[in-house]
């Protein structure tokens, strides 16, 4: 029997073993070689050893499946060490594929910490640096391009080898994943090859022509087909991140028709993976991610009808979904134990529908999701009420009391409620003070609304906390991060972060109390609300800085010489308090020149700096406050556009007059009184813009409530304003009340009403 540990100290013994291997290709010799490969007995590339290993391992590579992952990793590392810079031939790719297909873990340095964003839901192995250095040969451009050449040729055996290698390399080193995807992405017509290969398979036809929303999982037995699908989705997902919308349907990528065809397949695939118990976690995760990416791209480019996302037959009963989500919210910290308990209580079908709601919410009607959202708030409110009753706390004890000076509104609000945490969900008792002292008023909900909208008006002004895009959409000021990074006025920036947290609580309270506010947030900021781990990309930069976006797009159209003449590097200069500071886009970025080969990475890194890195800490503080009031899981049901509607009301360019009339509370009037009838006649004759102005005049928001006027809180009210027809209509926005004089004349009523809403004369918060 060979003493393998002796080989560590005996080069002659190693040489003897390899000499035997020249002529003996038996299983026992193969076993000897793989045992030696697992030891630390090689220092340099050795072509003679490599040639012998190619013969032995190439003939017996199937036997590698009997070894554990750590041993396989060591063997592969030594094989690559012996290979050195020698040209990779077909047998090398075969041997490497056999190693890799038996390794499912991701590898990281022993001294590195796992990055949760990069290695989520994967098993990881900590490997010593020498082994990792050898394995990095698998991520060289020459090796990957060799794999790509094997992938797109007509030899099915070579294609299978390449699929195994490339699919495994995607996950082997999470930090190098993008390089693999990038090299595939820049291969001319590679995506067209992927699509043709996928489309010509019978499985694709079955998925796209079935009359069902999902099919049985037996379709996943064809491993070769699903390997192609997986690899395509990983690389296309990367392409969508680094490319811009203007090149979405470029000739050498996928045409718009091909994208739509693939989306038909993808919808069925994602629902099939959700509604069947499957071990294909990697395929499931990337399929859902890519479908969401294409959904968001469609929101920007609008190449699909909204009906495209409607399921064929699948229905969603709202009440069971609400119950399941509410139960999940009550889970303890022990996720696995509670998940098992919940799964016993509900059917797999119901649980799958909840997963659709969480991960692919656009399959469910927006208004149904709004109803779920509001029902969850009511359940939460009831739970708080029951808890308070359990501890014999009356309504007065539950209230949070705040004394607010109107001339110091934001600071007083922050001092009164900024540290209340989740108790901010309780009823508020706000007492306003003006220059003469306390204002008289009993809060029936109106003063709370006035307080919230007043804080919003003060806190969301463009200034030290928020900046505005050219479209008047708000986002956190990047200077907060930059000054913290540079340690400039750090105490003030920490205070700004606390105010951002409080303003997140305010927005959460508005959502909790169904109070609409007239604030528009930038889509790239709202993206963080529905997925705090989402990374904005180049396409979102257009919302932040359209000029910078256009200039970056121009870079992609320049020649290598033109790019070189710009003398760009991977750093950025920013002006702060009249001083110029440099920020690195990547480590040592000022020494990394921008070239035609790395221009896409430069654009990606610059966009990442502007949209993610510069806004991360501010967004995190804001979201901490928001999620104190509103569960982050509830907001994941919506995209950025839908969140804006939750905040500010219906975006649709119409108003349902019948719904409006049926949900009015009258004071001093009956609904058949002459002035009331004339009022509604005038409203029906108004332009859409005038109707929105009237709604804003009374409610402070220029949009109708999402679920109709019946959901407005307090109800839209019309009170008799007296018989003095010289007076204008006035409004108390804190209680959504229109004070309408008893004009009893249509022309006078129209003239006075239009004047009031166009000038906001008579706008009254009292």
XYZ file of C-alpha atoms in Angstrom:
766
model
C 0.000 0.000 0.000
C 1.290 3.468 -0.896
C 2.246 5.684 2.069
C 0.884 8.982 0.711
C 2.176 11.076 3.552
C 5.704 9.909 2.780
C 5.231 11.361 -0.689
C 5.018 14.801 0.879
C 8.768 14.539 1.574
C 9.897 12.281 -1.291
C 10.026 13.724 -4.802
C 11.448 10.467 -6.129
C 8.403 8.556 -4.910
C 6.115 11.026 -6.682
C 8.138 10.673 -9.863
C 7.955 6.880 -9.587
C 4.191 6.964 -9.191
C 3.797 9.103 -12.295
C 6.164 6.877 -14.270
C 3.958 3.887 -13.433
C 0.950 5.890 -14.518
C 2.348 6.294 -18.031
C 1.571 2.670 -18.789
C -0.990 1.628 -16.173
C -4.479 3.112 -16.613
C -6.114 0.758 -14.124
C -8.555 1.774 -11.422
C -5.946 1.196 -8.718
C -3.512 3.601 -10.400
C -6.327 6.123 -10.752
C -6.973 5.783 -7.011
C -3.296 6.411 -6.312
C -3.310 9.574 -8.413
C -6.386 11.116 -6.829
C -5.007 10.413 -3.369
C -1.744 12.154 -4.249
C -3.635 15.073 -5.779
C -5.294 15.672 -2.417
C -1.944 16.288 -0.691
C 0.319 19.340 -0.459
C 3.174 17.878 -2.474
C 3.294 20.080 -5.605
C 4.909 23.481 -5.965
C 5.198 24.253 -9.686
C 3.592 23.492 -13.053
C 4.888 20.189 -14.430
C 3.937 19.292 -17.985
C 5.122 15.662 -17.679
C 2.857 15.041 -14.688
C 0.006 16.862 -16.397
C 0.111 14.621 -19.484
C -0.008 11.487 -17.324
C -2.896 12.875 -15.253
C -4.823 13.682 -18.427
C -4.681 10.015 -19.467
C -5.556 8.577 -16.071
C -8.196 11.061 -14.926
C -9.689 11.403 -18.394
C -10.415 7.663 -18.534
C -11.710 7.344 -14.961
C -13.091 10.798 -14.126
C -16.464 9.369 -13.128
C -14.840 7.975 -9.997
C -14.408 11.465 -8.543
C -17.978 11.459 -7.228
C -16.865 9.264 -4.320
C -14.874 12.059 -2.633
C -16.034 14.805 -0.304
C -16.023 18.445 -1.433
C -12.907 19.568 0.437
C -10.883 16.709 -1.039
C -12.200 17.438 -4.536
C -11.330 21.120 -4.164
C -7.766 20.237 -3.141
C -7.429 17.813 -6.061
C -8.712 20.384 -8.540
C -6.384 23.011 -7.086
C -3.347 20.750 -7.567
C -4.445 19.780 -11.082
C -4.609 23.465 -12.029
C -1.232 24.083 -10.358
C 0.395 21.327 -12.420
C -1.363 22.640 -15.528
C 0.057 26.153 -15.180
C -0.061 28.199 -18.379
C -0.295 25.161 -20.636
C -3.042 25.392 -23.250
C -6.362 23.911 -22.147
C -7.414 20.998 -24.341
C -10.668 19.071 -24.432
C -9.594 16.479 -21.861
C -8.711 19.295 -19.421
C -12.243 20.650 -19.698
C -13.639 17.124 -19.224
C -11.588 16.515 -16.055
C -12.379 19.958 -14.631
C -16.107 19.462 -15.325
C -16.028 16.155 -13.425
C -14.457 17.870 -10.432
C -16.888 20.787 -10.525
C -20.113 18.841 -10.947
C -19.428 17.199 -7.573
C -18.848 20.558 -5.825
C -21.971 22.489 -4.827
C -20.556 24.937 -2.259
C -19.328 28.482 -2.775
C -15.715 29.108 -1.780
C -14.363 32.030 0.220
C -11.062 32.855 1.884
C -10.709 31.587 5.453
C -10.035 35.117 6.712
C -12.875 36.766 4.789
C -16.345 37.374 6.165
C -19.292 36.136 4.162
C -21.121 38.847 2.256
C -24.797 38.091 2.766
C -25.802 39.982 -0.382
C -23.473 37.866 -2.530
C -23.779 34.422 -0.892
C -27.401 34.372 0.165
C -28.938 30.905 0.579
C -25.725 29.076 -0.415
C -23.527 26.662 1.489
C -20.014 28.081 1.756
C -16.622 26.541 2.435
C -13.709 28.521 3.873
C -10.575 27.636 1.908
C -6.954 28.619 2.520
C -5.573 31.291 0.197
C -3.076 29.096 -1.698
C -5.831 26.771 -2.859
C -8.039 29.692 -3.865
C -5.198 31.250 -5.859
C -4.808 28.043 -7.894
C -8.565 27.820 -8.480
C -8.703 31.378 -9.799
C -7.212 29.996 -13.017
C -10.777 28.895 -13.781
C -11.803 32.552 -13.977
C -9.164 33.704 -16.442
C -10.493 35.127 -19.688
C -8.738 32.450 -21.769
C -10.261 29.561 -19.800
C -13.797 30.991 -19.802
C -13.667 31.907 -23.496
C -12.502 28.369 -24.218
C -15.587 27.089 -22.373
C -17.824 29.435 -24.347
C -16.361 28.091 -27.606
C -17.232 24.559 -26.509
C -20.711 25.696 -25.495
C -21.789 27.173 -28.809
C -20.418 24.489 -31.149
C -22.392 21.539 -32.491
C -20.693 18.779 -30.463
C -23.193 17.769 -27.781
C -20.570 16.168 -25.511
C -18.460 19.325 -25.550
C -21.547 21.450 -24.949
C -22.437 19.343 -21.909
C -18.921 19.796 -20.495
C -19.061 23.572 -21.019
C -22.510 23.820 -19.426
C -21.296 22.043 -16.294
C -18.221 24.250 -15.978
C -19.863 27.614 -16.668
C -22.897 26.873 -14.483
C -20.636 25.865 -11.595
C -18.288 28.838 -12.027
C -21.280 31.166 -11.589
C -21.492 30.015 -7.959
C -17.986 28.766 -7.146
C -16.538 32.214 -6.339
C -19.374 34.679 -5.674
C -16.955 37.604 -5.959
C -15.894 36.495 -9.473
C -19.355 35.618 -10.745
C -19.697 38.880 -12.663
C -16.563 38.181 -14.689
C -18.019 34.927 -15.994
C -21.286 36.650 -16.856
C -19.487 39.581 -18.467
C -17.380 37.387 -20.767
C -20.466 35.476 -21.870
C -22.395 38.735 -22.378
C -19.786 40.279 -24.683
C -19.544 37.147 -26.850
C -21.207 38.144 -30.155
C -24.644 36.586 -30.678
C -24.282 34.443 -27.558
C -27.750 35.331 -26.283
C -29.273 34.533 -29.672
C -27.652 31.103 -29.424
C -29.054 30.629 -25.923
C -32.559 31.579 -27.036
C -32.507 29.365 -30.148
C -31.249 26.421 -28.105
C -33.920 26.876 -25.447
C -36.736 27.542 -27.913
C -36.094 24.479 -30.086
C -36.569 22.137 -27.124
C -39.985 20.518 -26.712
C -40.104 21.653 -23.071
C -40.126 25.304 -24.155
C -43.053 24.667 -26.483
C -44.937 22.832 -23.755
C -44.412 25.662 -21.276
C -45.506 28.368 -23.726
C -48.534 26.616 -25.218
C -50.068 25.040 -22.139
C -53.390 26.498 -21.152
C -52.336 26.295 -17.519
C -50.366 28.763 -15.405
C -48.018 26.030 -14.198
C -47.317 22.363 -14.933
C -46.063 19.262 -13.146
C -42.435 19.168 -12.040
C -41.651 15.978 -13.984
C -40.566 18.355 -16.726
C -37.371 19.046 -14.727
C -35.804 15.653 -15.456
C -33.994 16.967 -18.577
C -30.866 18.277 -16.834
C -29.148 19.453 -20.010
C -32.047 21.732 -20.987
C -32.361 23.240 -17.524
C -28.604 23.813 -17.360
C -28.884 25.935 -20.499
C -31.867 27.803 -19.030
C -30.052 28.391 -15.742
C -26.867 29.664 -17.379
C -28.806 31.920 -19.747
C -30.838 33.428 -16.916
C -27.778 34.111 -14.752
C -25.919 35.860 -17.561
C -28.943 37.718 -18.943
C -29.764 38.948 -15.451
C -26.226 40.354 -15.261
C -26.642 41.960 -18.689
C -29.833 43.715 -17.589
C -27.956 45.215 -14.630
C -24.971 46.589 -16.553
C -26.710 47.535 -19.807
C -28.975 50.508 -20.404
C -32.549 50.565 -21.630
C -31.499 52.064 -24.970
C -29.648 48.854 -25.874
C -32.173 46.461 -24.353
C -33.133 44.898 -27.667
C -29.821 45.236 -29.526
C -29.321 43.049 -32.596
C -26.609 40.918 -30.971
C -28.669 40.318 -27.807
C -32.399 39.489 -27.825
C -34.997 41.242 -29.949
C -38.157 42.537 -28.313
C -40.134 39.627 -29.812
C -37.669 37.116 -28.383
C -37.886 38.769 -24.962
C -41.692 38.547 -25.038
C -41.505 34.874 -26.075
C -39.089 34.138 -23.263
C -41.317 35.981 -20.792
C -44.214 33.667 -21.687
C -41.934 30.747 -20.854
C -40.586 32.466 -17.733
C -44.039 33.135 -16.258
C -44.967 29.466 -16.476
C -41.536 28.403 -15.236
C -41.641 30.602 -12.117
C -45.144 29.534 -11.139
C -44.244 25.893 -11.791
C -41.222 26.194 -9.503
C -43.389 27.780 -6.808
C -46.371 25.416 -7.028
C -44.232 22.249 -7.058
C -41.935 21.051 -4.317
C -38.515 21.166 -5.946
C -34.852 21.001 -4.995
C -33.930 23.349 -7.851
C -33.285 26.321 -5.560
C -30.669 27.982 -7.762
C -32.901 27.717 -10.833
C -35.896 28.959 -8.847
C -34.058 31.952 -7.375
C -32.588 33.180 -10.661
C -35.864 32.567 -12.548
C -37.809 34.721 -10.094
C -35.092 37.388 -10.051
C -34.952 37.647 -13.848
C -38.728 37.787 -14.204
C -38.807 40.653 -11.703
C -36.030 42.438 -13.604
C -37.943 42.171 -16.868
C -41.125 43.312 -15.141
C -39.308 46.448 -13.927
C -37.834 47.013 -17.385
C -41.339 46.876 -18.805
C -42.451 49.507 -16.276
C -39.870 51.824 -17.827
C -40.210 50.863 -21.502
C -43.860 49.716 -21.577
C -43.496 47.066 -24.299
C -46.204 44.836 -22.750
C -49.878 45.328 -21.959
C -50.829 45.162 -18.283
C -52.996 42.123 -19.100
C -49.824 40.192 -19.932
C -49.241 39.617 -16.216
C -52.748 38.325 -15.492
C -52.800 34.567 -14.774
C -54.718 32.368 -17.202
C -56.739 30.432 -14.621
C -55.057 30.907 -11.268
C -57.205 32.779 -8.739
C -56.271 34.336 -5.427
C -58.763 34.347 -2.576
C -57.735 37.366 -0.523
C -58.960 36.303 2.940
C -56.801 33.150 3.295
C -53.758 35.098 2.113
C -54.337 37.719 4.797
C -54.669 35.047 7.472
C -51.474 33.252 6.436
C -49.426 36.448 6.265
C -50.740 37.521 9.661
C -49.701 34.148 11.123
C -46.245 34.513 9.613
C -45.887 37.947 11.175
C -46.399 36.311 14.576
C -43.629 33.763 14.097
C -40.901 33.533 16.704
C -37.239 34.012 15.859
C -36.891 30.261 15.244
C -37.844 30.387 11.572
C -37.484 26.707 10.710
C -39.580 25.454 13.622
C -42.385 27.915 12.989
C -42.352 27.336 9.253
C -43.034 23.667 9.928
C -45.916 24.562 12.242
C -47.467 26.910 9.696
C -47.108 24.367 6.883
C -49.128 21.891 8.953
C -51.920 24.428 9.340
C -52.311 25.374 5.682
C -52.252 23.641 2.327
C -49.202 23.756 0.094
C -51.328 25.463 -2.559
C -52.213 28.297 -0.180
C -48.629 28.619 0.968
C -47.531 28.788 -2.682
C -49.988 31.606 -3.358
C -48.492 33.561 -0.467
C -45.075 32.999 -2.033
C -46.393 34.436 -5.304
C -47.657 37.465 -3.397
C -44.230 37.960 -1.834
C -41.986 37.235 -4.808
C -44.118 37.863 -7.910
C -46.804 40.249 -6.631
C -47.630 41.601 -10.097
C -49.556 38.387 -10.791
C -52.181 39.647 -8.316
C -54.372 42.684 -9.059
C -53.031 45.887 -7.530
C -56.295 46.763 -5.792
C -56.414 43.289 -4.238
C -52.928 43.841 -2.865
C -54.011 47.217 -1.477
C -56.922 45.486 0.278
C -54.503 42.929 1.736
C -52.212 45.748 2.872
C -55.012 47.653 4.589
C -56.442 44.483 6.143
C -53.036 43.651 7.627
C -52.878 47.123 9.140
C -56.318 46.643 10.695
C -55.274 43.273 12.125
C -52.160 44.879 13.572
C -54.242 47.693 15.042
C -56.630 45.165 16.623
C -53.727 43.242 18.105
C -52.339 46.406 19.699
C -55.800 47.239 21.060
C -56.152 43.742 22.548
C -52.691 43.904 24.114
C -53.496 47.229 25.727
C -56.791 45.882 27.075
C -54.981 42.857 28.469
C -52.862 45.201 30.572
C -55.972 47.213 31.569
C -54.735 50.335 29.790
C -57.475 52.744 28.777
C -57.447 54.885 25.637
C -56.007 57.886 27.453
C -53.043 55.884 28.738
C -52.326 54.559 25.240
C -52.187 57.981 23.627
C -48.903 59.626 22.826
C -49.006 63.283 23.777
C -47.103 65.997 21.958
C -47.061 69.769 22.329
C -46.122 71.259 18.982
C -45.219 74.883 18.311
C -46.142 75.774 14.757
C -43.040 77.941 14.329
C -40.814 75.017 15.458
C -42.926 72.192 14.109
C -40.391 69.627 12.839
C -38.056 69.841 15.827
C -40.910 69.675 18.350
C -42.419 66.697 16.535
C -39.037 64.956 16.557
C -38.547 65.629 20.272
C -42.070 64.451 21.124
C -42.275 61.286 19.029
C -38.843 60.490 17.551
C -37.978 57.863 20.179
C -41.395 56.245 20.566
C -40.608 53.383 18.173
C -43.518 51.078 17.383
C -45.661 52.868 19.993
C -46.018 55.600 17.364
C -48.781 53.367 15.969
C -50.943 54.347 18.971
C -53.335 57.286 18.904
C -51.708 60.699 19.046
C -52.895 63.592 21.158
C -51.373 66.664 19.576
C -51.745 70.145 21.020
C -50.734 72.944 18.679
C -49.325 76.242 19.897
C -49.282 79.420 17.836
C -47.757 82.775 18.742
C -50.674 83.434 21.134
C -50.521 80.135 22.998
C -52.390 76.802 22.799
C -54.976 76.366 20.034
C -58.391 75.077 21.006
C -59.462 71.850 19.340
C -60.567 68.288 19.998
C -58.840 65.630 17.930
C -61.369 63.419 16.221
C -58.716 62.379 13.744
C -58.472 65.749 12.066
C -55.710 67.242 14.199
C -53.670 64.045 13.806
C -53.974 64.338 10.037
C -53.059 68.010 10.214
C -50.043 67.165 12.352
C -48.834 64.453 9.958
C -49.326 66.512 6.804
C -47.702 69.543 8.446
C -44.616 67.517 9.423
C -44.492 66.123 5.885
C -44.666 69.621 4.389
C -41.852 70.781 6.666
C -39.646 67.682 6.705
C -39.670 66.874 3.009
C -38.650 70.284 1.752
C -35.495 70.055 -0.385
C -32.593 70.973 1.907
C -30.185 69.215 4.255
C -32.180 65.975 4.355
C -33.610 65.590 0.868
C -32.773 66.684 -2.649
C -35.020 66.936 -5.685
C -34.640 65.472 -9.167
C -35.504 67.523 -12.241
C -38.978 65.957 -11.987
C -39.371 67.263 -8.400
C -39.023 63.782 -6.927
C -37.324 63.504 -3.539
C -34.408 61.334 -2.430
C -31.975 61.491 0.546
C -29.137 63.985 0.211
C -25.937 62.193 -0.870
C -23.852 64.790 0.977
C -24.771 63.115 4.271
C -22.895 59.964 3.253
C -20.022 61.870 1.673
C -19.468 64.024 4.766
C -19.666 61.013 7.067
C -17.133 59.198 4.887
C -14.804 62.206 4.967
C -15.545 62.886 8.670
C -16.772 66.411 7.928
C -19.264 67.816 10.452
C -19.992 64.252 11.583
C -22.210 65.214 14.542
C -24.548 67.189 12.279
C -24.756 64.297 9.823
C -25.603 61.859 12.635
C -28.400 64.221 13.658
C -29.620 64.288 10.052
C -29.751 60.493 10.073
C -31.937 60.541 13.187
C -34.312 62.979 11.473
C -34.413 60.707 8.426
C -35.381 57.808 10.694
C -38.156 59.946 12.203
C -39.455 60.996 8.781
C -39.582 57.312 7.858
C -41.797 56.838 10.925
C -43.978 59.745 9.758
C -44.508 58.214 6.308
C -45.205 54.871 7.994
C -47.770 56.521 10.274
C -49.451 58.144 7.257
C -49.718 54.736 5.578
C -50.923 53.193 8.847
C -53.638 55.841 9.285
C -54.513 55.910 5.553
C -53.553 59.601 5.333
C -52.553 60.562 1.794
C -49.693 63.044 1.462
C -48.693 65.222 -1.457
C -45.061 64.098 -1.770
C -43.408 62.449 -4.761
C -40.378 60.231 -4.159
C -37.766 59.252 -6.748
C -38.232 55.708 -8.122
C -34.664 54.700 -7.229
C -35.423 55.623 -3.595
C -38.792 53.856 -3.585
C -37.088 50.738 -4.975
C -35.364 50.391 -1.606
C -38.708 50.427 0.218
C -40.004 47.308 -1.492
C -36.616 45.566 -1.471
C -33.936 47.029 0.777
C -31.286 44.766 -0.816
C -32.103 45.888 -4.358
C -29.217 47.472 -6.246
C -30.231 50.310 -8.555
C -28.515 50.317 -11.954
C -27.618 52.569 -14.876
C -31.264 52.834 -15.973
C -32.250 54.369 -12.636
C -29.508 56.978 -13.053
C -31.700 58.648 -15.667
C -34.097 59.666 -12.862
C -31.285 61.097 -10.724
C -29.213 62.910 -13.345
C -30.363 62.676 -16.957
C -27.301 64.572 -18.255
C -24.877 62.208 -16.553
C -26.912 59.277 -17.865
C -26.697 60.578 -21.452
C -22.957 61.188 -21.165
C -22.360 57.666 -19.882
C -24.387 56.238 -22.755
C -22.196 58.209 -25.185
C -19.165 56.408 -23.756
C -20.536 53.080 -24.982
C -20.603 54.445 -28.532
C -17.003 55.721 -28.551
C -14.001 54.027 -30.112
C -11.138 52.730 -27.981
C -9.014 55.703 -29.022
C -11.711 58.221 -28.049
C -12.129 56.616 -24.619
C -8.362 56.622 -24.040
C -8.215 60.330 -24.898
C -10.694 61.100 -22.099
C -8.121 59.820 -19.579
C -10.788 58.499 -17.190
C -10.124 56.309 -14.188
C -12.240 54.478 -11.621
C -12.553 57.431 -9.271
C -14.902 60.394 -9.031
C -14.446 64.007 -7.941
C -17.207 65.598 -5.845
C -17.502 69.183 -4.605
C -18.339 69.473 -0.902
C -18.425 72.828 0.880
C -16.412 74.416 -1.969
C -13.681 71.755 -1.701
C -13.000 68.981 -4.234
C -12.712 65.415 -2.887
C -12.006 62.167 -4.727
C -13.961 58.951 -4.160
C -12.763 55.538 -5.362
C -15.308 53.565 -7.400
C -13.277 50.380 -6.842
C -10.244 49.730 -4.601
C -7.275 51.713 -5.918
C -9.584 53.068 -8.630
C -7.522 56.187 -9.333
C -4.809 53.910 -10.763
C -7.230 51.907 -12.932
C -7.685 53.474 -16.378
C -11.026 53.239 -18.173
C -10.718 51.415 -21.508
C -13.079 50.007 -24.100
C -12.680 46.618 -22.382
C -13.888 47.797 -18.973
C -16.205 50.640 -19.982
C -19.336 48.691 -18.986
C -17.872 48.038 -15.561
C -16.978 51.729 -15.214
C -20.554 52.757 -16.017
C -21.874 50.138 -13.618
C -19.538 51.218 -10.799
C -20.309 54.917 -11.281
C -24.058 54.220 -11.255
C -23.632 52.031 -8.186
C -21.752 54.813 -6.374
C -24.370 57.449 -7.167
C -27.499 55.360 -6.614
C -26.513 52.806 -3.977
C -23.330 53.599 -2.092
C -24.034 57.335 -1.656
C -27.617 56.731 -0.523
C -27.258 53.520 1.476
C -26.852 54.798 5.032
C -29.519 57.511 4.629
C -31.957 55.030 3.066
C -31.260 52.515 5.831
C -32.092 55.035 8.560
C -35.259 56.152 6.766
C -36.316 52.531 6.288
C -35.627 51.706 9.939
C -38.232 54.309 10.833
C -40.664 53.234 8.128
C -40.393 49.536 9.020
C -40.998 50.350 12.695
C -44.575 51.183 11.684
C -45.125 49.190 8.488
C -43.746 45.660 8.094
C -41.184 45.449 5.294
C -42.929 42.281 4.089
C -46.101 44.266 3.423
C -44.284 46.750 1.199
C -42.694 43.965 -0.849
C -46.126 43.448 -2.392
C -45.685 46.625 -4.475
C -43.352 48.136 -7.045
C -42.086 51.725 -6.888
C -44.972 53.176 -8.919
C -47.529 51.378 -6.779
C -45.860 52.541 -3.567
C -46.148 56.123 -4.768
C -49.875 55.572 -5.253
C -50.143 54.116 -1.740
C -48.531 57.303 -0.462
C -50.300 59.895 -2.595
C -53.411 58.331 -4.076
C -54.701 57.124 -7.405
C -52.514 57.882 -10.409
C -55.286 57.244 -12.913
C -56.356 60.270 -14.889
C -60.020 60.069 -13.930
C -62.351 60.525 -10.968
C -65.390 58.344 -10.292
C -68.078 60.975 -9.594
C -70.687 58.385 -8.587
C -68.324 56.859 -6.007
C -67.526 60.366 -4.748
C -71.212 61.302 -4.331
C -72.008 58.059 -2.541
C -69.319 58.643 0.070
C -69.979 62.191 1.296
C -71.058 63.234 4.781
C -73.270 66.350 4.786
C -73.583 68.886 7.578
C -76.416 71.425 7.397
C -77.355 70.061 3.970
C -79.361 67.148 2.650
C -78.180 65.409 -0.492
C -81.233 66.596 -2.452
C -80.862 70.285 -1.447
C -80.585 72.668 -4.392
C -77.035 73.882 -3.639
C -75.818 70.287 -3.254
C -77.387 69.325 -6.599
C -75.843 72.377 -8.271
C -72.462 71.556 -6.726
C -72.407 68.072 -8.262
C -73.573 69.459 -11.607
C -70.593 71.819 -11.562
C -68.213 69.013 -10.576
C -69.386 66.856 -13.489
C -68.748 69.747 -15.893
C -65.233 70.427 -14.565
C -62.144 69.448 -16.508
C -60.083 66.612 -15.037
C -57.471 69.104 -13.856
C -60.154 71.133 -12.058
C -61.525 68.022 -10.364
C -58.051 67.191 -9.053
C -57.665 70.766 -7.807
C -60.977 70.479 -5.955
C -59.862 67.221 -4.327
C -56.581 68.849 -3.298
C -58.416 71.942 -2.002
C -60.401 69.776 0.416
C -58.024 66.898 1.234
C -54.569 68.493 0.604
C -53.781 65.761 -1.967
C -54.564 66.145 -5.660
C -55.521 62.508 -6.231
C -58.485 60.315 -5.489
C -58.069 57.579 -2.827
C -56.794 54.265 -4.204
C -59.829 52.228 -3.196
C -62.293 55.009 -3.842
C -63.730 57.771 -1.671
C -65.212 55.216 0.709
C -61.664 54.595 1.949
C -60.986 58.289 2.662
C -60.407 58.959 6.354
C -62.074 61.166 7.558
C -64.852 61.025 4.954
C -65.194 63.790 2.388
C -67.553 66.289 4.003
C -69.691 69.174 2.721
C -70.951 71.601 5.367
C -73.367 74.481 4.930
C -71.258 77.649 4.975
C -74.194 80.046 5.497
C -76.359 82.261 3.269
C -73.750 84.970 2.603
C -73.248 84.341 -1.117
C -70.430 86.901 -1.303
C -68.182 84.504 0.607
C -65.895 81.975 -1.062
C -65.962 78.263 -0.267
C -63.351 77.302 2.338
C -61.868 73.976 3.408
C -60.523 72.289 6.516
C -58.066 69.832 5.028
C -57.395 68.209 8.396
C -60.893 66.689 8.300
C -61.436 66.670 4.492
C -64.257 69.204 4.880
C -65.603 71.654 2.276
C -67.503 74.605 3.758
C -69.871 75.566 0.953
C -72.109 78.667 1.253
C -75.741 78.069 0.286
C -75.486 79.831 -3.102
C -78.615 78.291 -4.708
C -77.357 79.657 -8.040
C -75.270 77.549 -10.411
C -73.288 80.367 -12.059
C -72.354 81.980 -8.749
C -71.436 78.593 -7.278
C -69.237 77.681 -10.279
C -67.493 81.073 -10.296
C -66.782 81.082 -6.545
C -65.709 77.427 -6.445
C -63.316 77.690 -9.406
C -61.796 80.871 -7.996
C -61.253 79.217 -4.611
C -59.639 76.033 -5.932
C -57.425 77.856 -8.456
C -56.093 80.389 -5.954
C -56.454 78.254 -2.803
C -58.161 81.246 -1.256
C -59.977 79.930 1.770
C -57.485 77.123 2.293
C -57.703 76.572 6.043
C -55.991 74.039 8.261
C -58.011 75.012 11.305
